[in-house]
Amino acid sequence: MNATRSVIGGLTALVAAMLFGTAAVHAQGCVAIRSTGSTACLMTGVEGEYQPSWVVSANNRYFRSFRHFVGRKEQAQRLEQDTEVVNHSYTTDLYLQRRLGPRWSVALDVPVIRNTRSSLYEHGGNAAGPAGRHTTQSFGIGDLRVTAYGWLRQPGLGLRWNVQAGLGLKLPTGDYRYQDYFVRNDSTRVLGPVDQSIQLGDGGTGFAVELNGHAALSPRLAAYGTFYYLVNPRAHNGVSTARGGPASATAALYRSDVMSVPDQVMLRLGGTCVFGRLSASLGGRYEAIPVHDLIGGSEGFRRPGYVISAEPGLSWRLAPGSTVHLTVPWALVRDRTQSVPDKIRTEITGAYAQGDAAFADYSVLLGVSIGL
């Protein structure tokens, strides 16, 4: 029984670590995978000794994106020429979960976001040199999510594996028309929508599907997996990509003059080892903005692509139902794929076209969850 309790207690810590990978499906940069909230795997019956009625969490993430890629090829000259775009992204997901029974729960996630974006090309142009680099920013509430969760099997002591499914509604509460000033020259600043990568929301009502699973392999070892897909039926949100100026005829022709409302996807697989209250985890993480959405149109400006990361993590169980956890996904593969406007441009001009995107080397996910 003690071994079983050790496994179950360890799985609670493991699932807490899982939560932090999911707490913000993170883009590592211009591939704008937005915060999607916390999964309900955290303390919804994994630990049979204690099942809190409420879980309150504050899950924080940070990344700095600056490496430009076209496809999988890094555009190293951007750093050499000092023309790279630098995004700093800070998100705190405020998460509240209510357990409705041994198998069922509902959760609310509200992201609070602070972004900055430094660039040359959006202001005076890349030829302006270091003095032409300026910053735009955004701050506020992001798109909140309400999700219902259910376990395939009723959780309890001695249960060696389980799978949880979630169905959520993502609401367009984040300002997707956020504006700041772009510096054209020493005397001219223009107010316009900030870049898609630092907008607080995407302007679409979406539907999220989740699967979260875990399996005990031994008294100290366990495996975990997470799948998340956000369906965004809205094709585009009508927000101009011209940064305060008139949309160009070329952008309108290629249908990149307004911002797209893309789907999002994430997959995580890994394992954990338990050392008393401490759990160490290691896994792989795939997160992406697809080129084409499952439902609705895929036109409008987006930077589709994906990141494959190694994801080490630590989780410390403070008390039954409460944990502190840290994960640091480190990018191994970064790929900016060809968008629909890129394909339209290729077809019209006969010359292959593919845009770039800036990615981070890593992101930091840190937070605390308290069971009540």
Short mmCIF file of C-alpha atoms in Angstrom, two decimals:
data_model
loop_
_atom_site.label_atom_id
_atom_site.label_comp_id
_atom_site.label_asym_id
_atom_site.label_seq_id
_atom_site.Cartn_x
_atom_site.Cartn_y
_atom_site.Cartn_z
CA MET A 1 0.00 0.00 0.00
CA ASN A 2 2.85 2.42 0.82
CA ALA A 3 4.36 1.80 -2.63
CA THR A 4 0.98 2.45 -4.23
CA ARG A 5 0.57 5.65 -2.25
CA SER A 6 4.04 6.72 -3.32
CA VAL A 7 3.14 6.15 -6.96
CA ILE A 8 -0.12 8.05 -6.67
CA GLY A 9 1.48 10.91 -4.77
CA GLY A 10 4.21 11.03 -7.38
CA LEU A 11 1.67 11.05 -10.18
CA THR A 12 0.06 14.09 -8.62
CA ALA A 13 3.39 15.87 -8.82
CA LEU A 14 3.85 14.57 -12.37
CA VAL A 15 0.51 15.87 -13.48
CA ALA A 16 1.33 19.20 -11.89
CA ALA A 17 4.41 19.26 -14.09
CA MET A 18 2.20 18.35 -17.06
CA LEU A 19 0.03 21.30 -16.23
CA PHE A 20 2.84 23.74 -16.67
CA GLY A 21 3.67 22.59 -20.07
CA THR A 22 0.04 23.09 -20.94
CA ALA A 23 -0.57 26.22 -18.96
CA ALA A 24 0.45 28.29 -21.88
CA VAL A 25 0.73 26.65 -25.20
CA HIS A 26 3.56 28.85 -26.07
CA ALA A 27 4.67 30.12 -29.04
CA GLN A 28 8.20 30.71 -29.13
CA GLY A 29 7.93 34.01 -30.92
CA CYS A 30 6.20 35.25 -34.04
CA VAL A 31 4.42 31.93 -34.54
CA ALA A 32 1.65 33.26 -32.34
CA ILE A 33 0.45 30.26 -30.33
CA ARG A 34 -1.44 31.97 -27.55
CA SER A 35 -2.04 31.05 -23.96
CA THR A 36 -4.68 28.34 -23.70
CA GLY A 37 -5.06 27.86 -19.99
CA SER A 38 -4.36 25.00 -17.63
CA THR A 39 -5.41 21.42 -18.05
CA ALA A 40 -7.58 19.98 -15.31
CA CYS A 41 -5.30 16.99 -14.79
CA LEU A 42 -3.95 18.80 -11.76
CA MET A 43 -5.47 17.25 -8.65
CA THR A 44 -8.83 16.14 -9.97
CA GLY A 45 -8.65 12.71 -8.44
CA VAL A 46 -5.19 11.44 -9.40
CA GLU A 47 -4.24 11.37 -5.73
CA GLY A 48 -6.84 9.22 -4.02
CA GLU A 49 -5.92 10.37 -0.50
CA TYR A 50 -6.98 13.95 -1.16
CA GLN A 51 -9.28 15.39 -3.79
CA PRO A 52 -9.68 19.15 -3.28
CA SER A 53 -12.99 20.72 -4.19
CA TRP A 54 -11.22 23.76 -5.60
CA VAL A 55 -7.85 24.36 -7.25
CA VAL A 56 -6.43 27.87 -7.60
CA SER A 57 -3.31 28.37 -9.74
CA ALA A 58 -1.06 31.13 -10.99
CA ASN A 59 0.96 29.84 -13.94
CA ASN A 60 3.62 32.11 -15.42
CA ARG A 61 5.58 31.92 -18.66
CA TYR A 62 8.27 34.02 -20.31
CA PHE A 63 10.19 33.82 -23.58
CA ARG A 64 12.37 36.03 -25.74
CA SER A 65 12.21 35.36 -29.48
CA PHE A 66 14.89 36.72 -31.80
CA ARG A 67 16.11 33.94 -34.16
CA HIS A 68 14.54 34.16 -37.63
CA PHE A 69 13.71 31.08 -39.66
CA VAL A 70 12.37 30.44 -43.16
CA GLY A 71 11.35 26.82 -43.10
CA ARG A 72 13.97 25.16 -40.88
CA LYS A 73 16.79 27.39 -42.10
CA GLU A 74 17.89 30.07 -39.68
CA GLN A 75 18.43 33.52 -41.16
CA ALA A 76 21.64 34.15 -39.22
CA GLN A 77 22.34 37.35 -41.17
CA ARG A 78 19.49 39.05 -39.31
CA LEU A 79 21.54 38.94 -36.10
CA GLU A 80 24.72 39.96 -37.90
CA GLN A 81 22.97 42.95 -39.48
CA ASP A 82 21.07 43.87 -36.30
CA THR A 83 17.75 43.69 -38.18
CA GLU A 84 16.19 40.93 -36.08
CA VAL A 85 12.79 41.35 -34.42
CA VAL A 86 12.86 40.79 -30.64
CA ASN A 87 9.68 39.82 -28.80
CA HIS A 88 9.47 39.60 -25.01
CA SER A 89 6.34 37.79 -23.84
CA TYR A 90 5.09 37.50 -20.24
CA THR A 91 1.86 35.68 -19.37
CA THR A 92 0.22 34.83 -16.06
CA ASP A 93 -2.64 32.35 -16.34
CA LEU A 94 -5.05 32.77 -13.43
CA TYR A 95 -6.81 29.42 -13.14
CA LEU A 96 -9.78 28.28 -11.06
CA GLN A 97 -11.07 24.71 -11.08
CA ARG A 98 -14.13 23.23 -9.39
CA ARG A 99 -14.46 19.48 -8.83
CA LEU A 100 -18.04 18.31 -9.41
CA GLY A 101 -17.47 14.68 -8.43
CA PRO A 102 -14.84 11.94 -8.54
CA ARG A 103 -14.66 12.08 -12.36
CA TRP A 104 -15.89 15.53 -13.38
CA SER A 105 -14.65 19.09 -13.07
CA VAL A 106 -14.97 22.52 -14.70
CA ALA A 107 -12.27 25.15 -15.02
CA LEU A 108 -11.87 28.83 -15.87
CA ASP A 109 -8.61 30.28 -17.16
CA VAL A 110 -7.94 34.02 -17.47
CA PRO A 111 -4.56 35.01 -18.99
CA VAL A 112 -2.97 38.35 -18.15
CA ILE A 113 -0.47 39.29 -20.85
CA ARG A 114 2.38 41.76 -21.23
CA ASN A 115 4.27 41.84 -24.55
CA THR A 116 6.94 44.05 -26.09
CA ARG A 117 8.26 43.97 -29.65
CA SER A 118 11.43 45.67 -30.85
CA SER A 119 12.12 46.06 -34.57
CA LEU A 120 13.46 48.24 -37.36
CA TYR A 121 11.30 47.30 -40.34
CA GLU A 122 8.00 48.29 -38.68
CA HIS A 123 9.28 51.80 -38.04
CA GLY A 124 11.85 53.68 -40.12
CA GLY A 125 12.98 50.57 -41.99
CA ASN A 126 15.93 48.17 -41.78
CA ALA A 127 18.22 50.69 -43.46
CA ALA A 128 17.77 53.15 -40.58
CA GLY A 129 20.42 51.42 -38.45
CA PRO A 130 20.42 50.96 -34.67
CA ALA A 131 18.91 54.41 -34.06
CA GLY A 132 15.84 53.31 -36.03
CA ARG A 133 14.96 50.49 -33.64
CA HIS A 134 11.78 51.16 -31.67
CA THR A 135 9.37 49.22 -29.48
CA THR A 136 5.66 48.54 -29.49
CA GLN A 137 3.83 46.83 -26.64
CA SER A 138 0.56 45.37 -25.43
CA PHE A 139 -0.89 44.72 -21.98
CA GLY A 140 -4.19 43.33 -20.72
CA ILE A 141 -6.49 40.32 -20.44
CA GLY A 142 -6.19 37.63 -23.10
CA ASP A 143 -8.79 35.19 -24.44
CA LEU A 144 -10.34 33.34 -21.52
CA ARG A 145 -11.31 29.69 -21.64
CA VAL A 146 -14.02 27.65 -19.88
CA THR A 147 -13.55 23.88 -19.97
CA ALA A 148 -15.38 20.78 -18.72
CA TYR A 149 -13.28 17.68 -17.93
CA GLY A 150 -14.03 14.04 -17.30
CA TRP A 151 -11.88 11.01 -16.45
CA LEU A 152 -12.35 7.81 -18.43
CA ARG A 153 -12.00 5.79 -15.21
CA GLN A 154 -12.96 6.88 -11.71
CA PRO A 155 -9.71 7.95 -10.00
CA GLY A 156 -8.57 6.26 -6.80
CA LEU A 157 -5.72 4.57 -5.02
CA GLY A 158 -4.23 1.65 -6.91
CA LEU A 159 -5.34 2.94 -10.33
CA ARG A 160 -2.27 2.58 -12.51
CA TRP A 161 -3.45 4.53 -15.57
CA ASN A 162 -6.18 6.93 -16.58
CA VAL A 163 -7.17 9.27 -19.40
CA GLN A 164 -8.96 12.58 -19.06
CA ALA A 165 -10.90 14.34 -21.83
CA GLY A 166 -11.73 18.03 -21.94
CA LEU A 167 -14.00 20.16 -24.07
CA GLY A 168 -13.61 23.92 -23.82
CA LEU A 169 -14.97 27.19 -25.14
CA LYS A 170 -12.43 29.92 -25.92
CA LEU A 171 -13.96 33.42 -25.89
CA PRO A 172 -12.58 36.51 -27.68
CA THR A 173 -12.10 38.57 -24.52
CA GLY A 174 -8.56 39.67 -25.44
CA ASP A 175 -8.17 42.92 -27.36
CA TYR A 176 -7.28 41.79 -30.88
CA ARG A 177 -7.16 45.40 -32.17
CA TYR A 178 -4.55 46.60 -29.68
CA GLN A 179 -2.74 49.69 -30.99
CA ASP A 180 0.54 51.45 -30.34
CA TYR A 181 2.66 54.08 -32.10
CA PHE A 182 5.03 53.28 -34.95
CA VAL A 183 7.89 55.74 -35.47
CA ARG A 184 8.27 56.71 -39.11
CA ASN A 185 10.93 59.43 -38.58
CA ASP A 186 12.04 61.98 -36.01
CA SER A 187 8.82 63.96 -36.33
CA THR A 188 6.18 61.39 -37.32
CA ARG A 189 4.53 58.64 -35.31
CA VAL A 190 1.55 56.65 -36.58
CA LEU A 191 -1.01 54.87 -34.39
CA GLY A 192 -1.92 51.41 -35.64
CA PRO A 193 -2.59 47.78 -34.66
CA VAL A 194 0.49 46.05 -33.25
CA ASP A 195 1.87 42.92 -34.86
CA GLN A 196 -0.20 39.75 -34.68
CA SER A 197 2.40 38.06 -32.47
CA ILE A 198 1.81 40.53 -29.59
CA GLN A 199 -1.94 41.04 -29.93
CA LEU A 200 -3.77 40.05 -26.74
CA GLY A 201 -6.36 37.91 -28.54
CA ASP A 202 -7.22 36.58 -31.98
CA GLY A 203 -10.81 37.80 -32.24
CA GLY A 204 -12.36 34.35 -32.68
CA THR A 205 -14.65 32.13 -30.63
CA GLY A 206 -13.00 28.72 -30.55
CA PHE A 207 -13.57 25.18 -29.35
CA ALA A 208 -10.77 23.30 -27.58
CA VAL A 209 -10.39 19.52 -27.35
CA GLU A 210 -7.95 17.98 -24.85
CA LEU A 211 -6.73 14.53 -23.90
CA ASN A 212 -4.50 14.06 -20.84
CA GLY A 213 -3.18 10.65 -19.81
CA HIS A 214 -0.80 9.11 -17.28
CA ALA A 215 0.41 5.62 -16.44
CA ALA A 216 2.44 4.29 -13.50
CA LEU A 217 5.36 2.17 -14.72
CA SER A 218 6.88 1.41 -11.31
CA PRO A 219 6.79 2.86 -7.78
CA ARG A 220 9.07 5.68 -8.97
CA LEU A 221 8.48 5.97 -12.72
CA ALA A 222 5.45 7.13 -14.68
CA ALA A 223 4.59 8.22 -18.22
CA TYR A 224 2.37 11.09 -19.34
CA GLY A 225 0.83 12.47 -22.51
CA THR A 226 -1.16 15.55 -23.51
CA PHE A 227 -2.98 16.47 -26.72
CA TYR A 228 -4.60 19.86 -27.30
CA TYR A 229 -6.34 21.27 -30.38
CA LEU A 230 -8.07 24.63 -30.65
CA VAL A 231 -10.55 24.96 -33.51
CA ASN A 232 -11.00 28.60 -34.60
CA PRO A 233 -13.77 28.70 -37.26
CA ARG A 234 -13.43 32.43 -37.98
CA ALA A 235 -11.27 32.99 -41.04
CA HIS A 236 -9.92 36.45 -40.18
CA ASN A 237 -10.71 39.24 -37.73
CA GLY A 238 -10.57 42.21 -40.12
CA VAL A 239 -7.66 43.91 -38.32
CA SER A 240 -5.23 45.57 -40.72
CA THR A 241 -1.64 44.37 -40.96
CA ALA A 242 -0.49 47.76 -42.32
CA ARG A 243 0.62 49.13 -38.90
CA GLY A 244 -1.31 52.37 -39.13
CA GLY A 245 -0.88 52.96 -42.84
CA PRO A 246 -3.04 51.99 -45.83
CA ALA A 247 -2.97 48.36 -46.89
CA SER A 248 -0.92 47.84 -50.02
CA ALA A 249 -2.47 46.54 -53.22
CA THR A 250 0.00 43.65 -53.10
CA ALA A 251 -1.11 42.62 -49.60
CA ALA A 252 -4.76 42.74 -50.70
CA LEU A 253 -3.94 40.67 -53.79
CA TYR A 254 -2.24 37.98 -51.71
CA ARG A 255 -4.96 38.27 -49.00
CA SER A 256 -2.52 39.10 -46.24
CA ASP A 257 -3.91 42.60 -45.57
CA VAL A 258 -5.88 41.45 -42.49
CA MET A 259 -5.01 39.13 -39.61
CA SER A 260 -5.99 35.48 -39.75
CA VAL A 261 -7.61 33.61 -36.83
CA PRO A 262 -5.67 30.32 -36.83
CA ASP A 263 -6.12 26.97 -35.15
CA GLN A 264 -3.56 25.79 -32.57
CA VAL A 265 -2.23 22.33 -31.72
CA MET A 266 0.05 20.84 -29.06
CA LEU A 267 1.29 17.33 -28.27
CA ARG A 268 3.41 16.31 -25.27
CA LEU A 269 4.87 12.91 -24.28
CA GLY A 270 7.32 12.05 -21.54
CA GLY A 271 8.09 10.45 -18.23
CA THR A 272 8.80 11.35 -14.63
CA CYS A 273 10.83 10.01 -11.73
CA VAL A 274 9.66 10.53 -8.14
CA PHE A 275 11.97 11.29 -5.20
CA GLY A 276 9.65 11.78 -2.23
CA ARG A 277 7.96 15.14 -2.70
CA LEU A 278 10.17 16.04 -5.64
CA SER A 279 9.44 14.86 -9.18
CA ALA A 280 11.76 15.30 -12.16
CA SER A 281 10.26 14.97 -15.62
CA LEU A 282 11.62 14.86 -19.16
CA GLY A 283 9.61 14.79 -22.34
CA GLY A 284 9.10 16.07 -25.84
CA ARG A 285 6.79 18.88 -26.89
CA TYR A 286 5.30 19.75 -30.28
CA GLU A 287 3.31 22.96 -30.75
CA ALA A 288 2.11 24.48 -33.99
CA ILE A 289 0.02 26.94 -35.92
CA PRO A 290 -1.33 24.90 -38.88
CA VAL A 291 -1.29 26.25 -42.41
CA HIS A 292 -4.95 25.26 -42.87
CA ASP A 293 -7.72 25.29 -40.26
CA LEU A 294 -10.02 22.34 -39.70
CA ILE A 295 -13.12 24.54 -40.06
CA GLY A 296 -13.45 27.84 -41.91
CA GLY A 297 -11.06 29.74 -44.12
CA SER A 298 -7.29 29.95 -43.71
CA GLU A 299 -6.62 33.20 -45.54
CA GLY A 300 -5.40 36.39 -43.95
CA PHE A 301 -1.97 36.98 -42.44
CA ARG A 302 -0.55 34.29 -40.19
CA ARG A 303 2.88 32.83 -39.55
CA PRO A 304 2.24 29.08 -39.59
CA GLY A 305 4.92 26.79 -38.25
CA TYR A 306 5.91 24.52 -35.43
CA VAL A 307 8.41 24.03 -32.63
CA ILE A 308 9.68 20.68 -31.35
CA SER A 309 11.24 21.00 -27.89
CA ALA A 310 12.88 18.94 -25.19
CA GLU A 311 10.99 19.64 -21.99
CA PRO A 312 12.71 19.07 -18.62
CA GLY A 313 10.75 19.88 -15.49
CA LEU A 314 10.70 19.82 -11.69
CA SER A 315 7.71 19.71 -9.37
CA TRP A 316 7.65 20.00 -5.57
CA ARG A 317 4.61 18.83 -3.63
CA LEU A 318 4.09 21.38 -0.84
CA ALA A 319 1.16 19.53 0.73
CA PRO A 320 -1.65 17.24 -0.43
CA GLY A 321 -3.27 19.09 -3.31
CA SER A 322 -0.62 21.83 -3.62
CA THR A 323 2.52 22.06 -5.78
CA VAL A 324 5.17 24.38 -7.15
CA HIS A 325 6.47 23.49 -10.60
CA LEU A 326 8.99 24.62 -13.20
CA THR A 327 9.53 23.48 -16.79
CA VAL A 328 11.90 24.88 -19.43
CA PRO A 329 11.01 23.72 -22.97
CA TRP A 330 14.16 24.04 -25.11
CA ALA A 331 13.68 24.28 -28.87
CA LEU A 332 15.29 21.54 -30.98
CA VAL A 333 13.49 22.12 -34.30
CA ARG A 334 11.91 25.37 -35.50
CA ASP A 335 10.06 25.53 -38.80
CA ARG A 336 8.20 28.46 -40.35
CA THR A 337 6.01 26.81 -42.98
CA GLN A 338 4.48 28.31 -46.12
CA SER A 339 1.24 30.21 -45.40
CA VAL A 340 -1.84 30.47 -47.60
CA PRO A 341 -0.87 34.04 -48.72
CA ASP A 342 2.63 32.69 -49.49
CA LYS A 343 1.03 30.03 -51.69
CA ILE A 344 -1.21 32.58 -53.42
CA ARG A 345 1.83 34.76 -54.11
CA THR A 346 3.75 31.76 -55.46
CA GLU A 347 0.90 30.91 -57.82
CA ILE A 348 0.45 34.48 -59.08
CA THR A 349 4.13 35.34 -59.56
CA GLY A 350 5.49 31.92 -60.46
CA ALA A 351 8.31 32.44 -57.92
CA TYR A 352 8.33 30.40 -54.72
CA ALA A 353 7.49 32.62 -51.71
CA GLN A 354 7.79 31.84 -48.02
CA GLY A 355 7.89 34.31 -45.16
CA ASP A 356 9.95 34.16 -42.00
CA ALA A 357 9.22 34.10 -38.28
CA ALA A 358 11.24 34.75 -35.14
CA PHE A 359 11.58 31.97 -32.55
CA ALA A 360 12.98 31.70 -29.03
CA ASP A 361 15.65 29.29 -27.85
CA TYR A 362 13.61 28.35 -24.79
CA SER A 363 10.71 29.42 -22.59
CA VAL A 364 10.37 29.41 -18.80
CA LEU A 365 7.17 28.15 -17.13
CA LEU A 366 6.88 28.64 -13.37
CA GLY A 367 3.94 28.65 -11.00
CA VAL A 368 2.05 27.39 -7.99
CA SER A 369 -1.24 25.50 -7.59
CA ILE A 370 -3.16 25.30 -4.32
CA GLY A 371 -5.88 22.76 -3.56
CA LEU A 372 -8.69 23.95 -1.26
#
